PDB file of C-alpha atoms in Angstrom:
ATOM      1  CA  MET A 263      29.677 -78.174  38.470  1.00 53.00           C
ATOM      2  CA  ASN A 264      29.318 -79.820  34.817  1.00 56.00           C
ATOM      3  CA  SER A 265      31.336 -78.227  32.121  1.00 58.00           C
ATOM      4  CA  SER A 266      28.396 -75.807  30.138  1.00 61.00           C
ATOM      5  CA  GLU A 267      28.301 -74.281  33.473  1.00 63.00           C
ATOM      6  CA  SER A 268      31.820 -73.811  33.752  1.00 66.00           C
ATOM      7  CA  GLY A 269      31.876 -72.401  30.252  1.00 63.00           C
ATOM      8  CA  VAL A 270      29.540 -70.042  31.167  1.00 64.00           C
ATOM      9  CA  ARG A 271      31.511 -68.606  33.650  1.00 71.00           C
ATOM     10  CA  ARG A 272      34.664 -68.477  31.983  1.00 73.00           C
ATOM     11  CA  LEU A 273      32.925 -66.262  29.879  1.00 69.00           C
ATOM     12  CA  PHE A 274      31.055 -63.910  31.832  1.00 68.00           C
ATOM     13  CA  HIS A 275      34.523 -62.976  34.025  1.00 69.00           C
ATOM     14  CA  LEU A 276      36.098 -62.758  30.388  1.00 70.00           C
ATOM     15  CA  LEU A 277      33.104 -60.091  29.522  1.00 68.00           C
ATOM     16  CA  LEU A 278      33.666 -58.182  32.557  1.00 68.00           C
ATOM     17  CA  LEU A 279      37.003 -58.291  32.509  1.00 71.00           C
ATOM     18  CA  LEU A 280      36.553 -56.504  28.954  1.00 70.00           C
ATOM     19  CA  TYR A 281      34.071 -54.069  30.724  1.00 66.00           C
ATOM     20  CA  ILE A 282      37.078 -53.464  33.531  1.00 71.00           C
ATOM     21  CA  ALA A 283      38.901 -52.401  30.651  1.00 68.00           C
ATOM     22  CA  THR A 284      37.065 -49.911  28.575  1.00 71.00           C
ATOM     23  CA  VAL A 285      35.781 -48.616  31.448  1.00 62.00           C
ATOM     24  CA  GLY A 286      39.489 -47.176  32.546  1.00 66.00           C
ATOM     25  CA  VAL A 287      39.602 -45.948  28.772  1.00 66.00           C
ATOM     26  CA  ALA A 288      35.902 -44.447  28.919  1.00 63.00           C
ATOM     27  CA  ALA A 289      37.434 -43.048  32.208  1.00 65.00           C
ATOM     28  CA  ALA A 290      40.073 -41.450  30.884  1.00 65.00           C
ATOM     29  CA  TYR A 291      38.243 -39.620  27.712  1.00 65.00           C
ATOM     30  CA  TYR A 292      35.703 -38.283  29.666  1.00 60.00           C
ATOM     31  CA  ASN A 293      38.215 -36.906  32.161  1.00 63.00           C
ATOM     32  CA  TRP A 294      39.666 -35.094  29.682  1.00 61.00           C
ATOM     33  CA  GLU A 295      36.859 -33.994  27.614  1.00 65.00           C
ATOM     34  CA  TYR A 296      35.552 -32.481  30.924  1.00 60.00           C
ATOM     35  CA  ALA A 297      38.448 -30.917  31.583  1.00 59.00           C
ATOM     36  CA  ARG A 298      38.334 -29.419  27.415  1.00 60.00           C
ATOM     37  CA  THR A 299      34.744 -28.033  28.190  1.00 61.00           C
ATOM     38  CA  ASN A 300      34.496 -27.274  31.997  1.00 57.00           C
ATOM     39  CA  GLY A 301      37.996 -25.669  32.598  1.00 55.00           C
ATOM     40  CA  PHE A 302      41.116 -27.725  34.449  1.00 51.00           C
ATOM     41  CA  LEU A 303      39.653 -25.749  37.827  1.00 50.00           C
ATOM     42  CA  ARG A 304      36.392 -27.391  37.762  1.00 53.00           C
ATOM     43  CA  TRP A 305      37.717 -30.454  36.620  1.00 50.00           C
ATOM     44  CA  ALA A 306      40.154 -30.751  39.583  1.00 52.00           C
ATOM     45  CA  VAL A 307      36.889 -30.293  41.398  1.00 49.00           C
ATOM     46  CA  LEU A 308      35.022 -32.412  39.898  1.00 50.00           C
ATOM     47  CA  GLY A 309      37.471 -35.255  37.872  1.00 52.00           C
ATOM     48  CA  GLU A 310      36.961 -38.204  40.026  1.00 56.00           C
ATOM     49  CA  VAL A 311      33.197 -37.772  40.186  1.00 59.00           C
ATOM     50  CA  VAL A 312      31.385 -36.621  37.032  1.00 60.00           C
ATOM     51  CA  PRO A 313      33.705 -38.107  34.890  1.00 60.00           C
ATOM     52  CA  THR A 314      34.190 -41.453  36.533  1.00 64.00           C
ATOM     53  CA  ALA A 315      30.721 -42.119  36.888  1.00 63.00           C
ATOM     54  CA  LYS A 316      29.858 -41.475  32.827  1.00 62.00           C
ATOM     55  CA  ALA A 317      32.739 -44.134  32.364  1.00 57.00           C
ATOM     56  CA  LEU A 318      30.856 -46.431  34.526  1.00 63.00           C
ATOM     57  CA  VAL A 319      28.468 -46.237  32.326  1.00 60.00           C
ATOM     58  CA  TRP A 320      29.915 -45.590  28.882  1.00 59.00           C
ATOM     59  CA  PRO A 321      27.385 -47.452  27.081  1.00 65.00           C
ATOM     60  CA  TYR A 322      24.671 -45.651  28.059  1.00 61.00           C
ATOM     61  CA  CYS A 323      26.201 -41.851  27.550  1.00 61.00           C
ATOM     62  CA  ILE A 324      27.083 -43.958  23.739  1.00 63.00           C
ATOM     63  CA  LEU A 325      23.640 -44.372  22.797  1.00 63.00           C
ATOM     64  CA  ARG A 326      21.820 -41.804  24.543  1.00 61.00           C
ATOM     65  CA  SER A 327      24.274 -39.086  22.791  1.00 59.00           C
ATOM     66  CA  HIS A 328      23.365 -41.364  19.066  1.00 54.00           C
ATOM     67  CA  ASP A 329      19.969 -40.370  19.699  1.00 53.00           C
ATOM     68  CA  SER A 330      20.267 -36.943  20.736  1.00 49.00           C
ATOM     69  CA  ALA A 331      22.388 -35.839  17.784  1.00 50.00           C
ATOM     70  CA  GLY A 332      19.035 -36.853  15.412  1.00 50.00           C
ATOM     71  CA  THR A 333      16.597 -34.633  17.682  1.00 49.00           C
ATOM     72  CA  ALA A 334      18.872 -31.698  18.952  1.00 50.00           C
ATOM     73  CA  THR A 335      17.339 -28.226  19.342  1.00 53.00           C
ATOM     74  CA  PRO A 336      19.367 -25.533  18.800  1.00 52.00           C
ATOM     75  CA  THR A 337      20.788 -23.503  21.624  1.00 53.00           C
ATOM     76  CA  THR A 338      19.852 -20.319  22.879  1.00 51.00           C
ATOM     77  CA  THR A 339      23.028 -19.093  22.476  1.00 53.00           C
ATOM     78  CA  GLU A 340      22.685 -21.117  18.830  1.00 53.00           C
ATOM     79  CA  ILE A 341      19.136 -19.028  18.111  1.00 54.00           C
ATOM     80  CA  GLU A 342      20.463 -15.802  19.244  1.00 52.00           C
ATOM     81  CA  ARG A 343      23.676 -16.278  17.203  1.00 51.00           C
ATOM     82  CA  THR A 344      20.899 -16.557  14.140  1.00 58.00           C
ATOM     83  CA  ARG A 345      19.018 -13.212  15.779  1.00 59.00           C
ATOM     84  CA  LEU A 346      22.139 -11.502  14.987  1.00 57.00           C
ATOM     85  CA  THR A 347      22.812 -12.139  11.814  1.00 76.00           C
ATOM     86  CA  LYS A 348      19.908 -11.600  10.665  1.00 83.00           C
ATOM     87  CA  HIS A 349      19.595  -8.483  12.119  1.00 84.00           C
ATOM     88  CA  GLN A 350      23.282  -7.552  10.518  1.00 86.00           C
ATOM     89  CA  ILE A 351      22.148  -8.199   7.599  1.00 89.00           C
ATOM     90  CA  ALA A 352      19.232  -6.523   7.969  1.00 91.00           C
ATOM     91  CA  GLU A 353      21.513  -3.516   8.816  1.00 90.00           C
ATOM     92  CA  MET A 354      23.320  -3.284   6.300  1.00 91.00           C
ATOM     93  CA  GLU A 355      20.564  -3.407   3.305  1.00 92.00           C
ATOM     94  CA  VAL A 356      19.129  -0.275   5.442  1.00 94.00           C
ATOM     95  CA  LYS A 357      22.755   1.094   5.267  1.00 93.00           C
ATOM     96  CA  LYS A 358      22.765   0.615   1.458  1.00 93.00           C
ATOM     97  CA  PHE A 359      18.863   2.175   1.056  1.00 95.00           C
ATOM     98  CA  ILE A 360      19.659   5.620   3.037  1.00 94.00           C
ATOM     99  CA  LEU A 361      23.008   6.123   1.176  1.00 95.00           C
ATOM    100  CA  ALA A 362      20.934   5.747  -2.578  1.00 95.00           C
ATOM    101  CA  ILE A 363      18.569   8.587  -1.452  1.00 94.00           C
ATOM    102  CA  ASN A 364      20.865  10.845   0.171  1.00 95.00           C
ATOM    103  CA  TYR A 365      23.140  10.347  -3.089  1.00 94.00           C
ATOM    104  CA  SER A 366      19.973  10.895  -4.978  1.00 94.00           C
ATOM    105  CA  GLN A 367      18.554  13.589  -2.698  1.00 93.00           C
ATOM    106  CA  GLN A 368      22.266  15.686  -3.654  1.00 94.00           C
ATOM    107  CA  ALA A 369      22.017  15.317  -7.247  1.00 92.00           C
ATOM    108  CA  THR A 370      18.111  16.642  -6.378  1.00 90.00           C
ATOM    109  CA  TYR A 371      19.838  20.221  -4.322  1.00 90.00           C
ATOM    110  CA  LEU A 372      22.297  20.804  -7.677  1.00 88.00           C
ATOM    111  CA  LEU A 373      19.340  20.659  -9.338  1.00 86.00           C
ATOM    112  CA  ASN A 374      17.304  22.783  -7.535  1.00 86.00           C
ATOM    113  CA  SER A 375      19.729  24.692  -5.846  1.00 82.00           C
ATOM    114  CA  ALA A 376      20.321  27.078  -9.118  1.00 76.00           C
ATOM    115  CA  PRO A 377      17.280  25.897 -12.018  1.00 80.00           C
ATOM    116  CA  HIS A 378      18.244  25.734 -16.156  1.00 76.00           C
ATOM    117  CA  GLU A 379      15.121  25.207 -18.470  1.00 80.00           C
ATOM    118  CA  ASN A 380      18.076  22.441 -20.173  1.00 83.00           C
ATOM    119  CA  LEU A 381      20.305  20.145 -18.261  1.00 81.00           C
ATOM    120  CA  ASP A 382      23.636  21.092 -20.335  1.00 80.00           C
ATOM    121  CA  ASP A 383      22.745  24.110 -18.924  1.00 84.00           C
ATOM    122  CA  TYR A 384      23.651  23.300 -15.330  1.00 82.00           C
ATOM    123  CA  PRO A 385      27.187  23.801 -14.583  1.00 87.00           C
ATOM    124  CA  ASN A 386      27.512  20.973 -12.209  1.00 88.00           C
ATOM    125  CA  ILE A 387      25.890  18.538 -14.494  1.00 89.00           C
ATOM    126  CA  LYS A 388      28.693  16.204 -14.378  1.00 92.00           C
ATOM    127  CA  GLU A 389      28.167  15.869 -10.096  1.00 93.00           C
ATOM    128  CA  ILE A 390      24.588  15.501 -10.595  1.00 92.00           C
ATOM    129  CA  LEU A 391      24.716  13.016 -12.902  1.00 94.00           C
ATOM    130  CA  ALA A 392      27.836  11.036 -11.278  1.00 95.00           C
ATOM    131  CA  ASP A 393      25.279  11.431  -7.489  1.00 95.00           C
ATOM    132  CA  ARG A 394      22.460   9.726 -10.066  1.00 95.00           C
ATOM    133  CA  ARG A 395      25.073   7.125 -11.083  1.00 96.00           C
ATOM    134  CA  LYS A 396      25.841   6.839  -7.361  1.00 96.00           C
ATOM    135  CA  ALA A 397      22.724   6.423  -6.273  1.00 96.00           C
ATOM    136  CA  LEU A 398      21.646   3.586  -8.596  1.00 96.00           C
ATOM    137  CA  GLU A 399      24.935   1.707  -8.343  1.00 95.00           C
ATOM    138  CA  VAL A 400      24.230   1.540  -4.335  1.00 95.00           C
ATOM    139  CA  GLY A 401      20.111   1.143  -4.816  1.00 96.00           C
ATOM    140  CA  GLN A 402      20.804  -1.421  -7.196  1.00 95.00           C
ATOM    141  CA  ALA A 403      23.158  -3.303  -4.802  1.00 94.00           C
ATOM    142  CA  ALA A 404      20.368  -3.527  -1.784  1.00 95.00           C
ATOM    143  CA  ASP A 405      17.816  -6.208  -1.200  1.00 94.00           C
ATOM    144  CA  VAL A 406      14.759  -5.962  -2.311  1.00 95.00           C
ATOM    145  CA  ASN A 407      13.430  -8.920   0.351  1.00 95.00           C
ATOM    146  CA  VAL A 408      15.219  -7.629   3.448  1.00 94.00           C
ATOM    147  CA  LEU A 409      13.934  -4.186   2.620  1.00 96.00           C
ATOM    148  CA  ASN A 410      10.182  -5.484   2.256  1.00 96.00           C
ATOM    149  CA  SER A 411      11.322  -7.312   6.163  1.00 94.00           C
ATOM    150  CA  VAL A 412      12.396  -4.051   7.461  1.00 95.00           C
ATOM    151  CA  PHE A 413       8.772  -2.941   5.891  1.00 96.00           C
ATOM    152  CA  PRO A 414       6.054  -3.684   4.052  1.00 96.00           C
ATOM    153  CA  GLU A 415       6.670  -2.676   0.545  1.00 96.00           C
ATOM    154  CA  LEU A 416       9.531  -0.927   0.473  1.00 96.00           C
ATOM    155  CA  GLY A 417      12.024  -2.978  -1.395  1.00 96.00           C
ATOM    156  CA  ASN A 418       9.300  -3.613  -4.481  1.00 97.00           C
ATOM    157  CA  ARG A 419       8.592   0.153  -3.888  1.00 97.00           C
ATOM    158  CA  PHE A 420      12.760   1.451  -3.878  1.00 96.00           C
ATOM    159  CA  LYS A 421      13.058  -0.527  -6.696  1.00 96.00           C
ATOM    160  CA  ASP A 422       9.930  -0.319  -9.367  1.00 97.00           C
ATOM    161  CA  GLU A 423      10.241   3.279  -8.746  1.00 97.00           C
ATOM    162  CA  PHE A 424      12.995   5.553  -6.939  1.00 97.00           C
ATOM    163  CA  LEU A 425      15.450   3.607  -8.750  1.00 96.00           C
ATOM    164  CA  GLU A 426      13.807   3.199 -12.129  1.00 97.00           C
ATOM    165  CA  ALA A 427      13.040   6.808 -11.786  1.00 96.00           C
ATOM    166  CA  VAL A 428      16.673   7.836 -11.355  1.00 96.00           C
ATOM    167  CA  SER A 429      17.534   5.218 -14.202  1.00 96.00           C
ATOM    168  CA  LEU A 430      15.396   6.708 -16.385  1.00 96.00           C
ATOM    169  CA  PHE A 431      16.623  10.254 -15.478  1.00 95.00           C
ATOM    170  CA  VAL A 432      20.384   8.746 -16.580  1.00 95.00           C
ATOM    171  CA  HIS A 433      19.710   6.901 -19.286  1.00 95.00           C
ATOM    172  CA  GLY A 434      17.675  10.348 -20.480  1.00 92.00           C
ATOM    173  CA  TYR A 435      20.293  12.694 -20.593  1.00 91.00           C
ATOM    174  CA  GLU A 436      22.443  10.377 -22.081  1.00 92.00           C
ATOM    175  CA  THR A 437      20.435   9.176 -25.230  1.00 93.00           C
ATOM    176  CA  SER A 438      18.503  13.601 -24.602  1.00 91.00           C
ATOM    177  CA  SER A 439      15.111  11.621 -24.195  1.00 93.00           C
ATOM    178  CA  ASP A 440      12.578  13.599 -23.637  1.00 92.00           C
ATOM    179  CA  SER A 441       9.779  10.600 -22.938  1.00 95.00           C
ATOM    180  CA  ASP A 442      12.545   9.183 -20.445  1.00 94.00           C
ATOM    181  CA  PHE A 443      12.256  12.297 -18.220  1.00 92.00           C
ATOM    182  CA  ARG A 444       8.691  12.319 -18.104  1.00 94.00           C
ATOM    183  CA  ARG A 445       8.346   8.539 -17.277  1.00 97.00           C
ATOM    184  CA  SER A 446      11.320   9.100 -14.610  1.00 95.00           C
ATOM    185  CA  LYS A 447       9.333  12.173 -13.197  1.00 94.00           C
ATOM    186  CA  LEU A 448       5.859  10.485 -12.978  1.00 97.00           C
ATOM    187  CA  LEU A 449       7.884   7.807 -10.980  1.00 96.00           C
ATOM    188  CA  ASN A 450       9.682   9.912  -9.215  1.00 95.00           C
ATOM    189  CA  ASP A 451       6.503  11.613  -7.943  1.00 96.00           C
ATOM    190  CA  ALA A 452       4.162   7.767  -7.408  1.00 97.00           C
ATOM    191  CA  TRP A 453       7.537   7.082  -4.661  1.00 96.00           C
ATOM    192  CA  ALA A 454       7.550  10.161  -3.153  1.00 95.00           C
ATOM    193  CA  ASP A 455       3.928  10.094  -2.692  1.00 97.00           C
ATOM    194  CA  TRP A 456       4.292   6.733  -1.283  1.00 96.00           C
ATOM    195  CA  TYR A 457       7.116   7.546   1.245  1.00 95.00           C
ATOM    196  CA  MET A 458       5.628  11.095   2.058  1.00 95.00           C
ATOM    197  CA  SER A 459       3.000   8.789   3.399  1.00 96.00           C
ATOM    198  CA  HIS A 460       4.750   6.013   5.285  1.00 95.00           C
ATOM    199  CA  ARG A 461       7.460   8.048   6.156  1.00 93.00           C
ATOM    200  CA  LYS A 462       7.755   8.239   9.712  1.00 95.00           C
ATOM    201  CA  ALA A 463       6.945   4.673  10.021  1.00 95.00           C
ATOM    202  CA  ILE A 464       9.352   3.984   7.648  1.00 94.00           C
ATOM    203  CA  GLU A 465      12.244   6.084   9.201  1.00 92.00           C
ATOM    204  CA  ASP A 466      11.089   3.844  12.546  1.00 93.00           C
ATOM    205  CA  ALA A 467      11.815   0.746  10.729  1.00 93.00           C
ATOM    206  CA  ALA A 468      14.989   1.839   9.053  1.00 91.00           C
ATOM    207  CA  ASN A 469      16.664   3.282  12.534  1.00 90.00           C
ATOM    208  CA  GLY A 470      15.360   0.017  14.556  1.00 89.00           C
ATOM    209  CA  ALA A 471      16.880  -2.044  11.724  1.00 88.00           C
ATOM    210  CA  ILE A 472      20.059  -0.218  11.601  1.00 83.00           C
ATOM    211  CA  GLY A 473      20.224   0.374  15.776  1.00 77.00           C
ATOM    212  CA  ALA A 474      19.420   4.216  15.941  1.00 57.00           C
ATOM    213  CA  HIS A 475      18.002   6.189  19.095  1.00 45.00           C
TER     214      HIS A 475
END
């Protein structure tokens, strides 16, 4: 045997010893990982099989995990979590929409319960304005795009007609502006006409968003 062959064999033996040493380290790591991920009971049953098998081919496992990291696809749990988050957002925005409508309807009820020619003649004008301001505050916090996703045009109509009508009513009273009151009525009528023509579908969509039955 010449010196070159002897050198190759020594190098091979050295690499083999290094590999065996790394297998021991890898086995300890994969056993720990397996127990952490799958629980102690499953590790006690399969701890000498699965982790040891991975340890023997640890270079392949590392390369595979590196490749899969760049092309990972969402798991079913991750997709479900995203879907649930979107549902929760829709539920929250629909509840703002409903609350704003309820506040405004309460003000309308007070207006219609004892009609007067002038707003200043209403004994409960403060409550009426307070309800309209609450409707405006809650409604403006609602996300137009989310409402549009619940039902087509709902967010835009709600903002441009309903909320604008409420805003003009409050501003009209504060500034004694008849033009604001007239514009408020026109927008409110437009909103009411559109809403009533789609009422059943809107209510079904809203109930679906908030999980009502």
